[in-house]
CSV table of C-alpha atoms in Angstrom, one decimal:
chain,number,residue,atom,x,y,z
A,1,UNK,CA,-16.1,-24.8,25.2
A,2,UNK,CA,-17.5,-22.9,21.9
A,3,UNK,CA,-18.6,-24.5,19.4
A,4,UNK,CA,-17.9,-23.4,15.6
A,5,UNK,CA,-21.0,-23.1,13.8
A,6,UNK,CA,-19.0,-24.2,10.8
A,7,UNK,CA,-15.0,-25.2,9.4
A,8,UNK,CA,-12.7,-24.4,7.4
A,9,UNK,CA,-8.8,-24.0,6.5
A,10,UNK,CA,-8.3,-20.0,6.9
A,11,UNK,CA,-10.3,-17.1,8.0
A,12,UNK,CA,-9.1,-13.8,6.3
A,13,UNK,CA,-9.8,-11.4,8.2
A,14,UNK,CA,-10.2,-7.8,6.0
A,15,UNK,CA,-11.2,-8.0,2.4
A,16,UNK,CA,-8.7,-5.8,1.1
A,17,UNK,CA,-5.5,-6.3,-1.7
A,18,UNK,CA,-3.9,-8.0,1.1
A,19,UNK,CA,-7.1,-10.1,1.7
A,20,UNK,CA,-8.5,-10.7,-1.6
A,21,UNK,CA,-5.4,-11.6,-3.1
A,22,UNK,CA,-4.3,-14.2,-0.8
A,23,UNK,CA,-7.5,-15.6,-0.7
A,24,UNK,CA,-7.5,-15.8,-4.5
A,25,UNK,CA,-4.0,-17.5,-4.3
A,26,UNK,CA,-5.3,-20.0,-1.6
A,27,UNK,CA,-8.2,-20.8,-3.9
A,28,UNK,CA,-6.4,-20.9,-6.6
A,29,UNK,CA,-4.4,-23.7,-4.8
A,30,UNK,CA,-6.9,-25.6,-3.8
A,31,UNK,CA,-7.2,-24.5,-0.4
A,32,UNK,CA,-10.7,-23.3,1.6
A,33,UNK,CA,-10.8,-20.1,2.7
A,34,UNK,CA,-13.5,-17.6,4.3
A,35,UNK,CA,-12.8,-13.9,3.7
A,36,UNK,CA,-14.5,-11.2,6.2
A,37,UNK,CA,-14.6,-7.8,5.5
A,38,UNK,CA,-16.9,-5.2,8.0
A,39,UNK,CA,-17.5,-2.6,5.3
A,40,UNK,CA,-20.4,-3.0,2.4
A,41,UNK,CA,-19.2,-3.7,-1.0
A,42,UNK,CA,-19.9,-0.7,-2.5
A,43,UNK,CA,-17.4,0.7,0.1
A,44,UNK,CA,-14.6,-1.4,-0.3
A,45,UNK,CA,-15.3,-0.9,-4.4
A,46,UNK,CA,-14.7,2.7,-4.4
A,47,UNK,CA,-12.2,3.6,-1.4
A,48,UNK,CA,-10.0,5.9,-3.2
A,49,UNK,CA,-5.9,4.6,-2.6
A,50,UNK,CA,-2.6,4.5,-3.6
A,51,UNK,CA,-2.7,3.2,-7.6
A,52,UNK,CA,1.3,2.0,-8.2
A,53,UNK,CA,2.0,-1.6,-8.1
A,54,UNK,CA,5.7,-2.4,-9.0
A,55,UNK,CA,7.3,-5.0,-11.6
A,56,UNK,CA,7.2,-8.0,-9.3
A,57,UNK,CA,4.0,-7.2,-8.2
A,58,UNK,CA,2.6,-7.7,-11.5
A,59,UNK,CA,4.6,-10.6,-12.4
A,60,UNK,CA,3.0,-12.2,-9.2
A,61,UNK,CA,-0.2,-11.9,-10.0
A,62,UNK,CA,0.4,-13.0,-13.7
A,63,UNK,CA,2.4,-16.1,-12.2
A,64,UNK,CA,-1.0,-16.8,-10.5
A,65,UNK,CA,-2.8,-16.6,-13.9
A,66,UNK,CA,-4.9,-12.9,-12.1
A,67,UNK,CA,-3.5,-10.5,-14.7
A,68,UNK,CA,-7.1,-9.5,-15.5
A,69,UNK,CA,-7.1,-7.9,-12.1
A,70,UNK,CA,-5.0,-4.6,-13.6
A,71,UNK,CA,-7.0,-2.7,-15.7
A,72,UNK,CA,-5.9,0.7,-16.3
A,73,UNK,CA,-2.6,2.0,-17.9
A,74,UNK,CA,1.1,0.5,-17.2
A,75,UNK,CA,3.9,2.7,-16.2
A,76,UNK,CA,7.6,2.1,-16.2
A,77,UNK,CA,8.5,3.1,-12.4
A,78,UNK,CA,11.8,4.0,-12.8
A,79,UNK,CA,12.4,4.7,-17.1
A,80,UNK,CA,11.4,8.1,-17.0
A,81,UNK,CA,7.3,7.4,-18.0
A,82,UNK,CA,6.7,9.1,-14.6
A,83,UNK,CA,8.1,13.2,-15.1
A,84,UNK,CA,10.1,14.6,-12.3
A,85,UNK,CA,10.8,18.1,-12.1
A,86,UNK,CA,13.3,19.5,-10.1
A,87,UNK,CA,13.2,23.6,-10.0
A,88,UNK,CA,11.0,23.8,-12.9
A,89,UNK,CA,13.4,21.4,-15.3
A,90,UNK,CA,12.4,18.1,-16.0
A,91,UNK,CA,14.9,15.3,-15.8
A,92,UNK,CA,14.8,11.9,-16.3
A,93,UNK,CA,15.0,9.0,-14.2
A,94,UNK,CA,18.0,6.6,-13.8
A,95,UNK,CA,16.9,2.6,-14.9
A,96,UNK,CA,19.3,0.4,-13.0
A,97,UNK,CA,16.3,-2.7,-11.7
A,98,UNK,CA,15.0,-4.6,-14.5
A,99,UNK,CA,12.6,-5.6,-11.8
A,100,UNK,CA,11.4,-2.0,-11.5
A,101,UNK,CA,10.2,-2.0,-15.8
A,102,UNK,CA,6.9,-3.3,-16.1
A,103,UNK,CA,4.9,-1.3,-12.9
A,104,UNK,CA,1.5,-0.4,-13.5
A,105,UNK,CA,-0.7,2.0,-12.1
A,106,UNK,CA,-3.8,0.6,-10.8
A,107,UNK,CA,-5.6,3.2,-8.3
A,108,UNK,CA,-6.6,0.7,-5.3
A,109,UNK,CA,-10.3,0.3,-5.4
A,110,UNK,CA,-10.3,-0.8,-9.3
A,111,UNK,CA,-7.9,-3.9,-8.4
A,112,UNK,CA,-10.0,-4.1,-5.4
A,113,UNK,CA,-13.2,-4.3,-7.5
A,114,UNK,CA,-11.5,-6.7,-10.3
A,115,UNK,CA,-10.1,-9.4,-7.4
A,116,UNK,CA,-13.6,-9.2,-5.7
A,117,UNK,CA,-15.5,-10.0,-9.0
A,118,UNK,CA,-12.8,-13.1,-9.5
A,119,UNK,CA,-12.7,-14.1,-6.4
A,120,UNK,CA,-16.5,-14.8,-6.6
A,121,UNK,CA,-16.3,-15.9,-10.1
A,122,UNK,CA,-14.5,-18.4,-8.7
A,123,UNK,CA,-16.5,-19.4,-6.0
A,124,UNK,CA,-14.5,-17.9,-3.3
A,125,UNK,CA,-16.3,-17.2,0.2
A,126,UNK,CA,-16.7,-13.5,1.0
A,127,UNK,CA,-18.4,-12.1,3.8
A,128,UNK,CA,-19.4,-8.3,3.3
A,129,UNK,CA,-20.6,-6.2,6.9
A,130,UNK,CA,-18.8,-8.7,9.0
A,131,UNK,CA,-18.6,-6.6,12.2
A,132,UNK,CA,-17.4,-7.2,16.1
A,133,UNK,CA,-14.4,-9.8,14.7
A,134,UNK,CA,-12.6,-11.3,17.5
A,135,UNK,CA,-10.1,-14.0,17.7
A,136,UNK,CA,-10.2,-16.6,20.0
A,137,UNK,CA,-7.7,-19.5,21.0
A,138,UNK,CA,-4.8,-18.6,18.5
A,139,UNK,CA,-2.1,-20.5,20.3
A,140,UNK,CA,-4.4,-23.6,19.8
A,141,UNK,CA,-4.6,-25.6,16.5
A,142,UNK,CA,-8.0,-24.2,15.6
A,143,UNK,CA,-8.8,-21.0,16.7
A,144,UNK,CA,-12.4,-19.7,16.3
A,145,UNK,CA,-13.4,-16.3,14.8
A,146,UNK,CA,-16.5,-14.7,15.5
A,147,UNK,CA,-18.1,-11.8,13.6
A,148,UNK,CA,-22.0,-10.2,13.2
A,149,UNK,CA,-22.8,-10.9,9.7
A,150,UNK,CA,-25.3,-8.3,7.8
A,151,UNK,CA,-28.2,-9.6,9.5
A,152,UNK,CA,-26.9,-8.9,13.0
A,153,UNK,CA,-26.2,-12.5,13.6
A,154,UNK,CA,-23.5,-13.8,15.9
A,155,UNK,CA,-21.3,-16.1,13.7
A,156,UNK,CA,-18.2,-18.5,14.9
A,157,UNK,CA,-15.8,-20.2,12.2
A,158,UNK,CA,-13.4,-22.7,13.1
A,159,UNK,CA,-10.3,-22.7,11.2
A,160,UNK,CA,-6.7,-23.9,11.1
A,161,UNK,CA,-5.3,-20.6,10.5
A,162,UNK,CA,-6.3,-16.7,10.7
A,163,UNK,CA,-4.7,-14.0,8.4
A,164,UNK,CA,-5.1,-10.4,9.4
A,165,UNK,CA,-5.2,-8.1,6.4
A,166,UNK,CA,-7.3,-6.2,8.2
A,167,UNK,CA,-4.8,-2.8,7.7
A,168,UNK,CA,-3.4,-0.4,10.3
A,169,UNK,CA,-6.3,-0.2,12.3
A,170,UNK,CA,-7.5,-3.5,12.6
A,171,UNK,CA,-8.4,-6.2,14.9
A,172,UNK,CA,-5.9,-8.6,14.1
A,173,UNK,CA,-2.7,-7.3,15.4
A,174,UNK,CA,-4.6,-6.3,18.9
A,175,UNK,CA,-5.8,-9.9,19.3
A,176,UNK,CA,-1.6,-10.8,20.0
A,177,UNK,CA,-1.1,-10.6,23.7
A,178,UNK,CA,0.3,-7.3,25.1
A,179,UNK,CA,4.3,-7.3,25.3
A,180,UNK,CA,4.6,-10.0,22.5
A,181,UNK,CA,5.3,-7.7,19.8
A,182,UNK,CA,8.4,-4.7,19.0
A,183,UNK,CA,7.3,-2.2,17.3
A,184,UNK,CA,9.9,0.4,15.3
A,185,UNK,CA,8.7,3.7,14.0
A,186,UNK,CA,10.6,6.1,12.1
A,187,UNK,CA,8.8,9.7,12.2
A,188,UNK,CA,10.3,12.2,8.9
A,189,UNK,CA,9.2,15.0,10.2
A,190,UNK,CA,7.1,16.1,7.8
A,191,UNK,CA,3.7,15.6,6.3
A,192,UNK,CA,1.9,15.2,2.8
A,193,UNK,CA,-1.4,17.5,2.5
A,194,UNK,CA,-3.4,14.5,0.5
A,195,UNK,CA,-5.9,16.1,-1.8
A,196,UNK,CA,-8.6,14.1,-3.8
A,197,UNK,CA,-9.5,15.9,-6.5
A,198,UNK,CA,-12.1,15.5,-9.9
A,199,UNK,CA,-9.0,16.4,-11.9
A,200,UNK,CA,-7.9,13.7,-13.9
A,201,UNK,CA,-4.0,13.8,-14.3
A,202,UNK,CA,-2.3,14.3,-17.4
A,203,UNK,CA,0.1,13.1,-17.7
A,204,UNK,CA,-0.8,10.0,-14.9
A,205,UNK,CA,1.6,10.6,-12.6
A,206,UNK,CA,4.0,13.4,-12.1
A,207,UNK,CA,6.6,14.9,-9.1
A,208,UNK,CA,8.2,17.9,-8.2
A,209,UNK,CA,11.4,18.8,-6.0
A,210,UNK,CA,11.3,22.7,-5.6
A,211,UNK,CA,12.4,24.9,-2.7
A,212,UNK,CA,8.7,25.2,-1.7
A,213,UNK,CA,8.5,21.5,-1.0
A,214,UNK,CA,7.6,18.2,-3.0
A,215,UNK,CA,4.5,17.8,-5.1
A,216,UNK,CA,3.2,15.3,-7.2
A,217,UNK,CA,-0.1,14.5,-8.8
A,218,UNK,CA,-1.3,10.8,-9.3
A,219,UNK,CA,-4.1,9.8,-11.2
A,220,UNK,CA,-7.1,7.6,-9.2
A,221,UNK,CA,-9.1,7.1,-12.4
A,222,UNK,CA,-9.9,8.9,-15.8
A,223,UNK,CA,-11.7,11.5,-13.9
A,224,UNK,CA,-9.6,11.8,-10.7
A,225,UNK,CA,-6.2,12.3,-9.0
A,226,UNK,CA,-4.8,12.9,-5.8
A,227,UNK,CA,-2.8,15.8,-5.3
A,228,UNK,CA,0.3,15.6,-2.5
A,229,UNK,CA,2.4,18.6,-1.3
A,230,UNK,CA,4.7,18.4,1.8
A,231,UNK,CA,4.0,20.1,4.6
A,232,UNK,CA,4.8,20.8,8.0
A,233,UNK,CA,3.1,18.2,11.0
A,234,UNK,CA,1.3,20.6,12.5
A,235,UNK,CA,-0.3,21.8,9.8
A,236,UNK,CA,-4.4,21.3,9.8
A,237,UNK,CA,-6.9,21.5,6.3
A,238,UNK,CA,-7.9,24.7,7.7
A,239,UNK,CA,-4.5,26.2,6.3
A,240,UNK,CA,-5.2,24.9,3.2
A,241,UNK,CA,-8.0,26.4,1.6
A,242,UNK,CA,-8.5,25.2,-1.7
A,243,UNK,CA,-7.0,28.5,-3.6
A,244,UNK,CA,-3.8,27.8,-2.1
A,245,UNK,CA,-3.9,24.0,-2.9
A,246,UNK,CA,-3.9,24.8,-6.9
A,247,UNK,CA,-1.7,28.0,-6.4
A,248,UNK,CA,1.1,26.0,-4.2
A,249,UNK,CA,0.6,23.1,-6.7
A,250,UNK,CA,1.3,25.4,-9.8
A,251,UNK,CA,4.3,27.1,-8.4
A,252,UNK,CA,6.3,23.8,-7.0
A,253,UNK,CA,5.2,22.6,-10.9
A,254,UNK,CA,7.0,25.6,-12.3
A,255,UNK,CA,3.8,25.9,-14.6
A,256,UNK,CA,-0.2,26.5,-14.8
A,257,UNK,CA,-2.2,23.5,-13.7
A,258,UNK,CA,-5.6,22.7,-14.5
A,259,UNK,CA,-8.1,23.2,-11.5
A,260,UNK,CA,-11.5,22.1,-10.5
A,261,UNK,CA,-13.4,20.5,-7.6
A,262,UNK,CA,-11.7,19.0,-4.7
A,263,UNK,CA,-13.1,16.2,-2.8
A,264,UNK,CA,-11.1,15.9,0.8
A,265,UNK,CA,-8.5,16.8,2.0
A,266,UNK,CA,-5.9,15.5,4.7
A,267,UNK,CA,-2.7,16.0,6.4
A,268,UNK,CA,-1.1,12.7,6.9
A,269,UNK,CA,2.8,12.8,8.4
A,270,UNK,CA,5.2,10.2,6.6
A,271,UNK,CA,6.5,7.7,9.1
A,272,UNK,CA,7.3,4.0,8.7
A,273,UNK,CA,6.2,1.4,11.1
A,274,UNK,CA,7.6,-2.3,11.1
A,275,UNK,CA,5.6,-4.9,13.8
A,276,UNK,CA,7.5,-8.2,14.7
A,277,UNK,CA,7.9,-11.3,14.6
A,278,UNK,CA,4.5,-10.9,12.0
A,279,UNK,CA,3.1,-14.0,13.5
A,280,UNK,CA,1.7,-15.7,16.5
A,281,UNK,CA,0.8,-18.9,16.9
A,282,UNK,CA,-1.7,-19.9,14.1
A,283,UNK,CA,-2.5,-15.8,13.2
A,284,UNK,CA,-0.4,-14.5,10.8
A,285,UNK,CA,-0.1,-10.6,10.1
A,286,UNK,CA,-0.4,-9.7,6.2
A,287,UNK,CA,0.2,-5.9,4.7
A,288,UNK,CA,-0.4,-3.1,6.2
A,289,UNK,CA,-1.5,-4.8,9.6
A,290,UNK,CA,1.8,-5.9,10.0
A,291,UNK,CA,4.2,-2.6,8.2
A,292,UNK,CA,3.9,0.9,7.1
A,293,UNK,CA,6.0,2.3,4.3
A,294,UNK,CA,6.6,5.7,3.3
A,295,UNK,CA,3.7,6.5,0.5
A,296,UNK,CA,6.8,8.2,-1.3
A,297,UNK,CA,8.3,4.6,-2.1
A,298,UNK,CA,4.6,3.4,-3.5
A,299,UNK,CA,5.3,0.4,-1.9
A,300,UNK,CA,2.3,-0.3,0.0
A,301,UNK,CA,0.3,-2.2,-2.1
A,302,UNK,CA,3.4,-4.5,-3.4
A,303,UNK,CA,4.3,-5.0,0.1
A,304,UNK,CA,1.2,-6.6,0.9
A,305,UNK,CA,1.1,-9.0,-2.2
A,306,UNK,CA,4.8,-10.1,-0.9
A,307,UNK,CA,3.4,-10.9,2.1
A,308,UNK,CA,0.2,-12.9,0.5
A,309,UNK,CA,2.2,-14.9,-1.8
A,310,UNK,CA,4.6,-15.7,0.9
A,311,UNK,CA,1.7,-16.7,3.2
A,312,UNK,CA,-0.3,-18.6,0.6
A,313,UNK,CA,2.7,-21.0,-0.6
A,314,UNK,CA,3.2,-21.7,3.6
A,315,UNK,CA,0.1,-22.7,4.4
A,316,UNK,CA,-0.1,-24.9,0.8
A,317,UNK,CA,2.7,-26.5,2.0
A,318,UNK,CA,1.5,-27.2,5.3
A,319,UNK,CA,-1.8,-28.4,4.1
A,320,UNK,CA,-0.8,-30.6,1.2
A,321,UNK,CA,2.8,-32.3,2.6
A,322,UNK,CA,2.7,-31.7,6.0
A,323,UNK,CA,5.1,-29.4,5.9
A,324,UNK,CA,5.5,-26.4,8.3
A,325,UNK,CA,9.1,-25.0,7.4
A,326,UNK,CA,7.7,-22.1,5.0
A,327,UNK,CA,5.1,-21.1,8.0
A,328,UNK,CA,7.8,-21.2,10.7
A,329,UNK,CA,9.9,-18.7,8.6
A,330,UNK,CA,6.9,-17.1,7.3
A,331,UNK,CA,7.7,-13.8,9.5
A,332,UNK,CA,11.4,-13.9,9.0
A,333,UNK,CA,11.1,-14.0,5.2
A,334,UNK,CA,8.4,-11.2,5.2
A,335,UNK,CA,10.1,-8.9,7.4
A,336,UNK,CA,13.3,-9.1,5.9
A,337,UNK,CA,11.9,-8.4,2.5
A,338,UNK,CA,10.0,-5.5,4.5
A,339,UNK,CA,13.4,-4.0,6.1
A,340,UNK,CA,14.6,-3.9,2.7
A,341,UNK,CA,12.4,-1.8,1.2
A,342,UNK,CA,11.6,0.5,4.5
A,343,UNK,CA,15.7,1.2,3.9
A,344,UNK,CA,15.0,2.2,0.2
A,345,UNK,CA,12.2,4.2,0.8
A,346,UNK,CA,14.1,6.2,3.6
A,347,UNK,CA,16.7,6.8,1.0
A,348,UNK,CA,14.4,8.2,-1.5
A,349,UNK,CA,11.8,9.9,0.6
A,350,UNK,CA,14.3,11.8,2.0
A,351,UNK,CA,16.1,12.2,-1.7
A,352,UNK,CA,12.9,14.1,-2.7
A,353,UNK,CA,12.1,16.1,0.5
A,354,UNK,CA,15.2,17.4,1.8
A,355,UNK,CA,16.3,18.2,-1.4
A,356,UNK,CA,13.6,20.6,-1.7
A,357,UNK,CA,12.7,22.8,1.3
A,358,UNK,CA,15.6,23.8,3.4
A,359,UNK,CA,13.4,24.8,6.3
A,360,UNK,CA,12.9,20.9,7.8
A,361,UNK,CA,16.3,19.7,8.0
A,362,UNK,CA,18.9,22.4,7.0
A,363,UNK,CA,20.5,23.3,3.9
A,364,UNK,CA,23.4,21.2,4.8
A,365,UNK,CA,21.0,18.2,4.5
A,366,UNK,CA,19.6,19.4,1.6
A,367,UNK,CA,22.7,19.6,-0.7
A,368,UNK,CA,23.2,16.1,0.5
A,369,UNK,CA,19.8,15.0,-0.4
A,370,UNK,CA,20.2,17.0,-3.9
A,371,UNK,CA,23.5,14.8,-4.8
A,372,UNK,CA,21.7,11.7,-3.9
A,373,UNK,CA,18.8,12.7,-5.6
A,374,UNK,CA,21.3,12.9,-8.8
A,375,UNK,CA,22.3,9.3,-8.2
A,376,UNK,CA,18.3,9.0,-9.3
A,377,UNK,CA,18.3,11.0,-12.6
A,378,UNK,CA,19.8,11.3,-15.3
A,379,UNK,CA,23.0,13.8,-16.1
A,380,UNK,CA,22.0,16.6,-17.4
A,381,UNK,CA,23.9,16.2,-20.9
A,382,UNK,CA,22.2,12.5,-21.1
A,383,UNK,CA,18.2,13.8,-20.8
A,384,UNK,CA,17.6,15.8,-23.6
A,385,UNK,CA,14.9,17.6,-21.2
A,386,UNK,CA,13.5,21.0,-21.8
A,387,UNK,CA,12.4,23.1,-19.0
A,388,UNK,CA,8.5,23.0,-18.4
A,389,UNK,CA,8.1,26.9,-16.6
């Protein structure tokens, strides 16, 4: 039998906002945690991602006593802070969640940065350049964890429970036994051309419907944004050279837009993806390891604090009363939380694209998408908008 070279109450494995925060809730609550991460700091500090974290998301975190974690501005996510135009007017979103009011923008690898830094302050245990994870005995009541730690030494950890944060990609999910777990996929039929840019974004976030396709610009810092404009699937960087990028930008704006340097560039086709049940045995799947959302919803990063929080308060229960209700329902809980917002993301990803370029899915299914996409905005005699061309 192997023998741990050392204990302890949960292995995380993947040190990012999935990660980080549920180890910070863990050691917030008293409960000993080792976080394992393959990539260097400095990676995981400045990988460029989505930057939108919604109401609840921030009220989490402030009910955890992290609020110093958001730096950078707020947004209201559904008052109208965040300009949509539609055919060159702008118009003015509907505010029906009081949940939805106090959103802030936070581009991924600043909250990353600011939950590493109290994490350690607070002396949590994180492993940078763990490499070669692998999960071992997870229908046992300690399952071991080994890794190669910087130094290219072979590492086991003990533990009474495994999280995998470790995204899309990662080990976790492939350590569950083949046939265990459904997986449901919903393809759109479309794709975003994602382009990081050294253009900041003024204002910080803003869409466009237009019969070209959607566009929006998001800001990843004071010096940077990210550029999105739909596309079809089969469409490669190579068709996108970066004079068409700021010309196809400026005409689904309806106006000139400032240009400069582009960074990368990427096709990446909407789907959504749900894995269940989210656990098995003493592993327990966390963000974006377990579900993929629509990046139109700007979801992602909320979703995976849900599941955190949800996960942290189970295994606090278990630990300190002996108590394994909130564990055994962990997966129901998160995945009908999840279902719920994969439904409201269809809705409005397909709001904002169909109702744009007729070409994907008709222009039957367009005029539908452009009288729910009304349901979002403002009427027209409410906004008080002026046309931006």
């Amino acid at each position: 039998m192997t023998q741990a070279d050392e204990h302890t109450t949960v292995v995380i494995v993947g040190g990012g906002v999935a990660g980080l925060a549920l180890g910070t809730f863990l050691l917030r609550s008293g409960i000993r945690c080792a976080v394992l991460e393959k990539h260097s700091r400095e990676y995981v500090e400045n990988r460029q991602r989505a930057g939108s974290l919604n109401g609840r998301g921030v009220r989490m975190l402030r009910e955890w006593g992290a609020e110093e974690v958001l730096e950078g501005p707020r947004h209201n996510s559904s008052g109208g802070a965040v300009p949509l135009i539609i055919d060159g007017e702008e118009r003015e979103w509907q505010v029906e969640d009081p949940e939805d009011t106090a959103g802030a923008f936070v581009p991924q690898q600043v909250l990353v940065r600011n939950l590493i830094r109290m994490f350690l302050r607070d002396g949590g245990d994180l492993r940078f350049e763990a490499e070669d994870v692998s999960l071992e005995g997870l229908d046992t009541e300690h399952p071991l964890v080994r890794y190669r730690d910087a130094a290219g030494t072979s590492k086991v950890i003990g533990c009474d429970f495994v999280a995998g944060s470790d995204g899309y990609q990662g080990v976790s999910r492939t350590a569950i036994p083949d046939g265990f777990l459904s997986c449901h996929t919903h393809e759109f039929g479309y794709a975003w051309l994602t382009v990081m840019t050294e253009v900041p974004a003024d204002p910080l976030a803003v869409m466009a419907v237009h019969p070209r396709g959607f566009a929006a610009q998001i800001t990843r810092g004071p010096n940077a944004s990210r550029v999105y404009l739909q596309c079809p699937v089969t469409d490669t960087v190579d068709d996108w050279p970066d004079e068409r990028v700021w010309t196809e930008l400026g005409a689904r704006f309806c106006t000139t837009v400032p240009r400069g340097p582009i960074v990368t560039k990427q096709v990446v086709p909407l789907r959504g993806v749900v894995f269940s049940p989210m656990s098995y045995g003493r592993l327990h799947l966390v963000g974006d390891a377990a579900h993929l959302i629509s990046p139109m919803s700007a979801e992602g990063m909320s979703l995976a604090l849900h599941d955190a929080e949800a996960l942290a308060r189970a295994i606090v229960q278990q630990v300190e009363k002996d108590d394994p209700s909130l564990l055994e329902s962990y997966s129901d809980t998160c995945l009908t939380h999840t279902w719920e917002r994969q439904a409201a993301a269809i809705w409005t990803t397909d709001a904002m694209h169909d109702s744009g370029d007729s070409t994907y899915r008709g222009e039957f299914l367009k005029r539908v998408a452009r009288a729910n996409l009304e349901n979002l905005v403002r009427p027209r005699e409410a906004k008080g908008s002026t046309s931006v061309a």
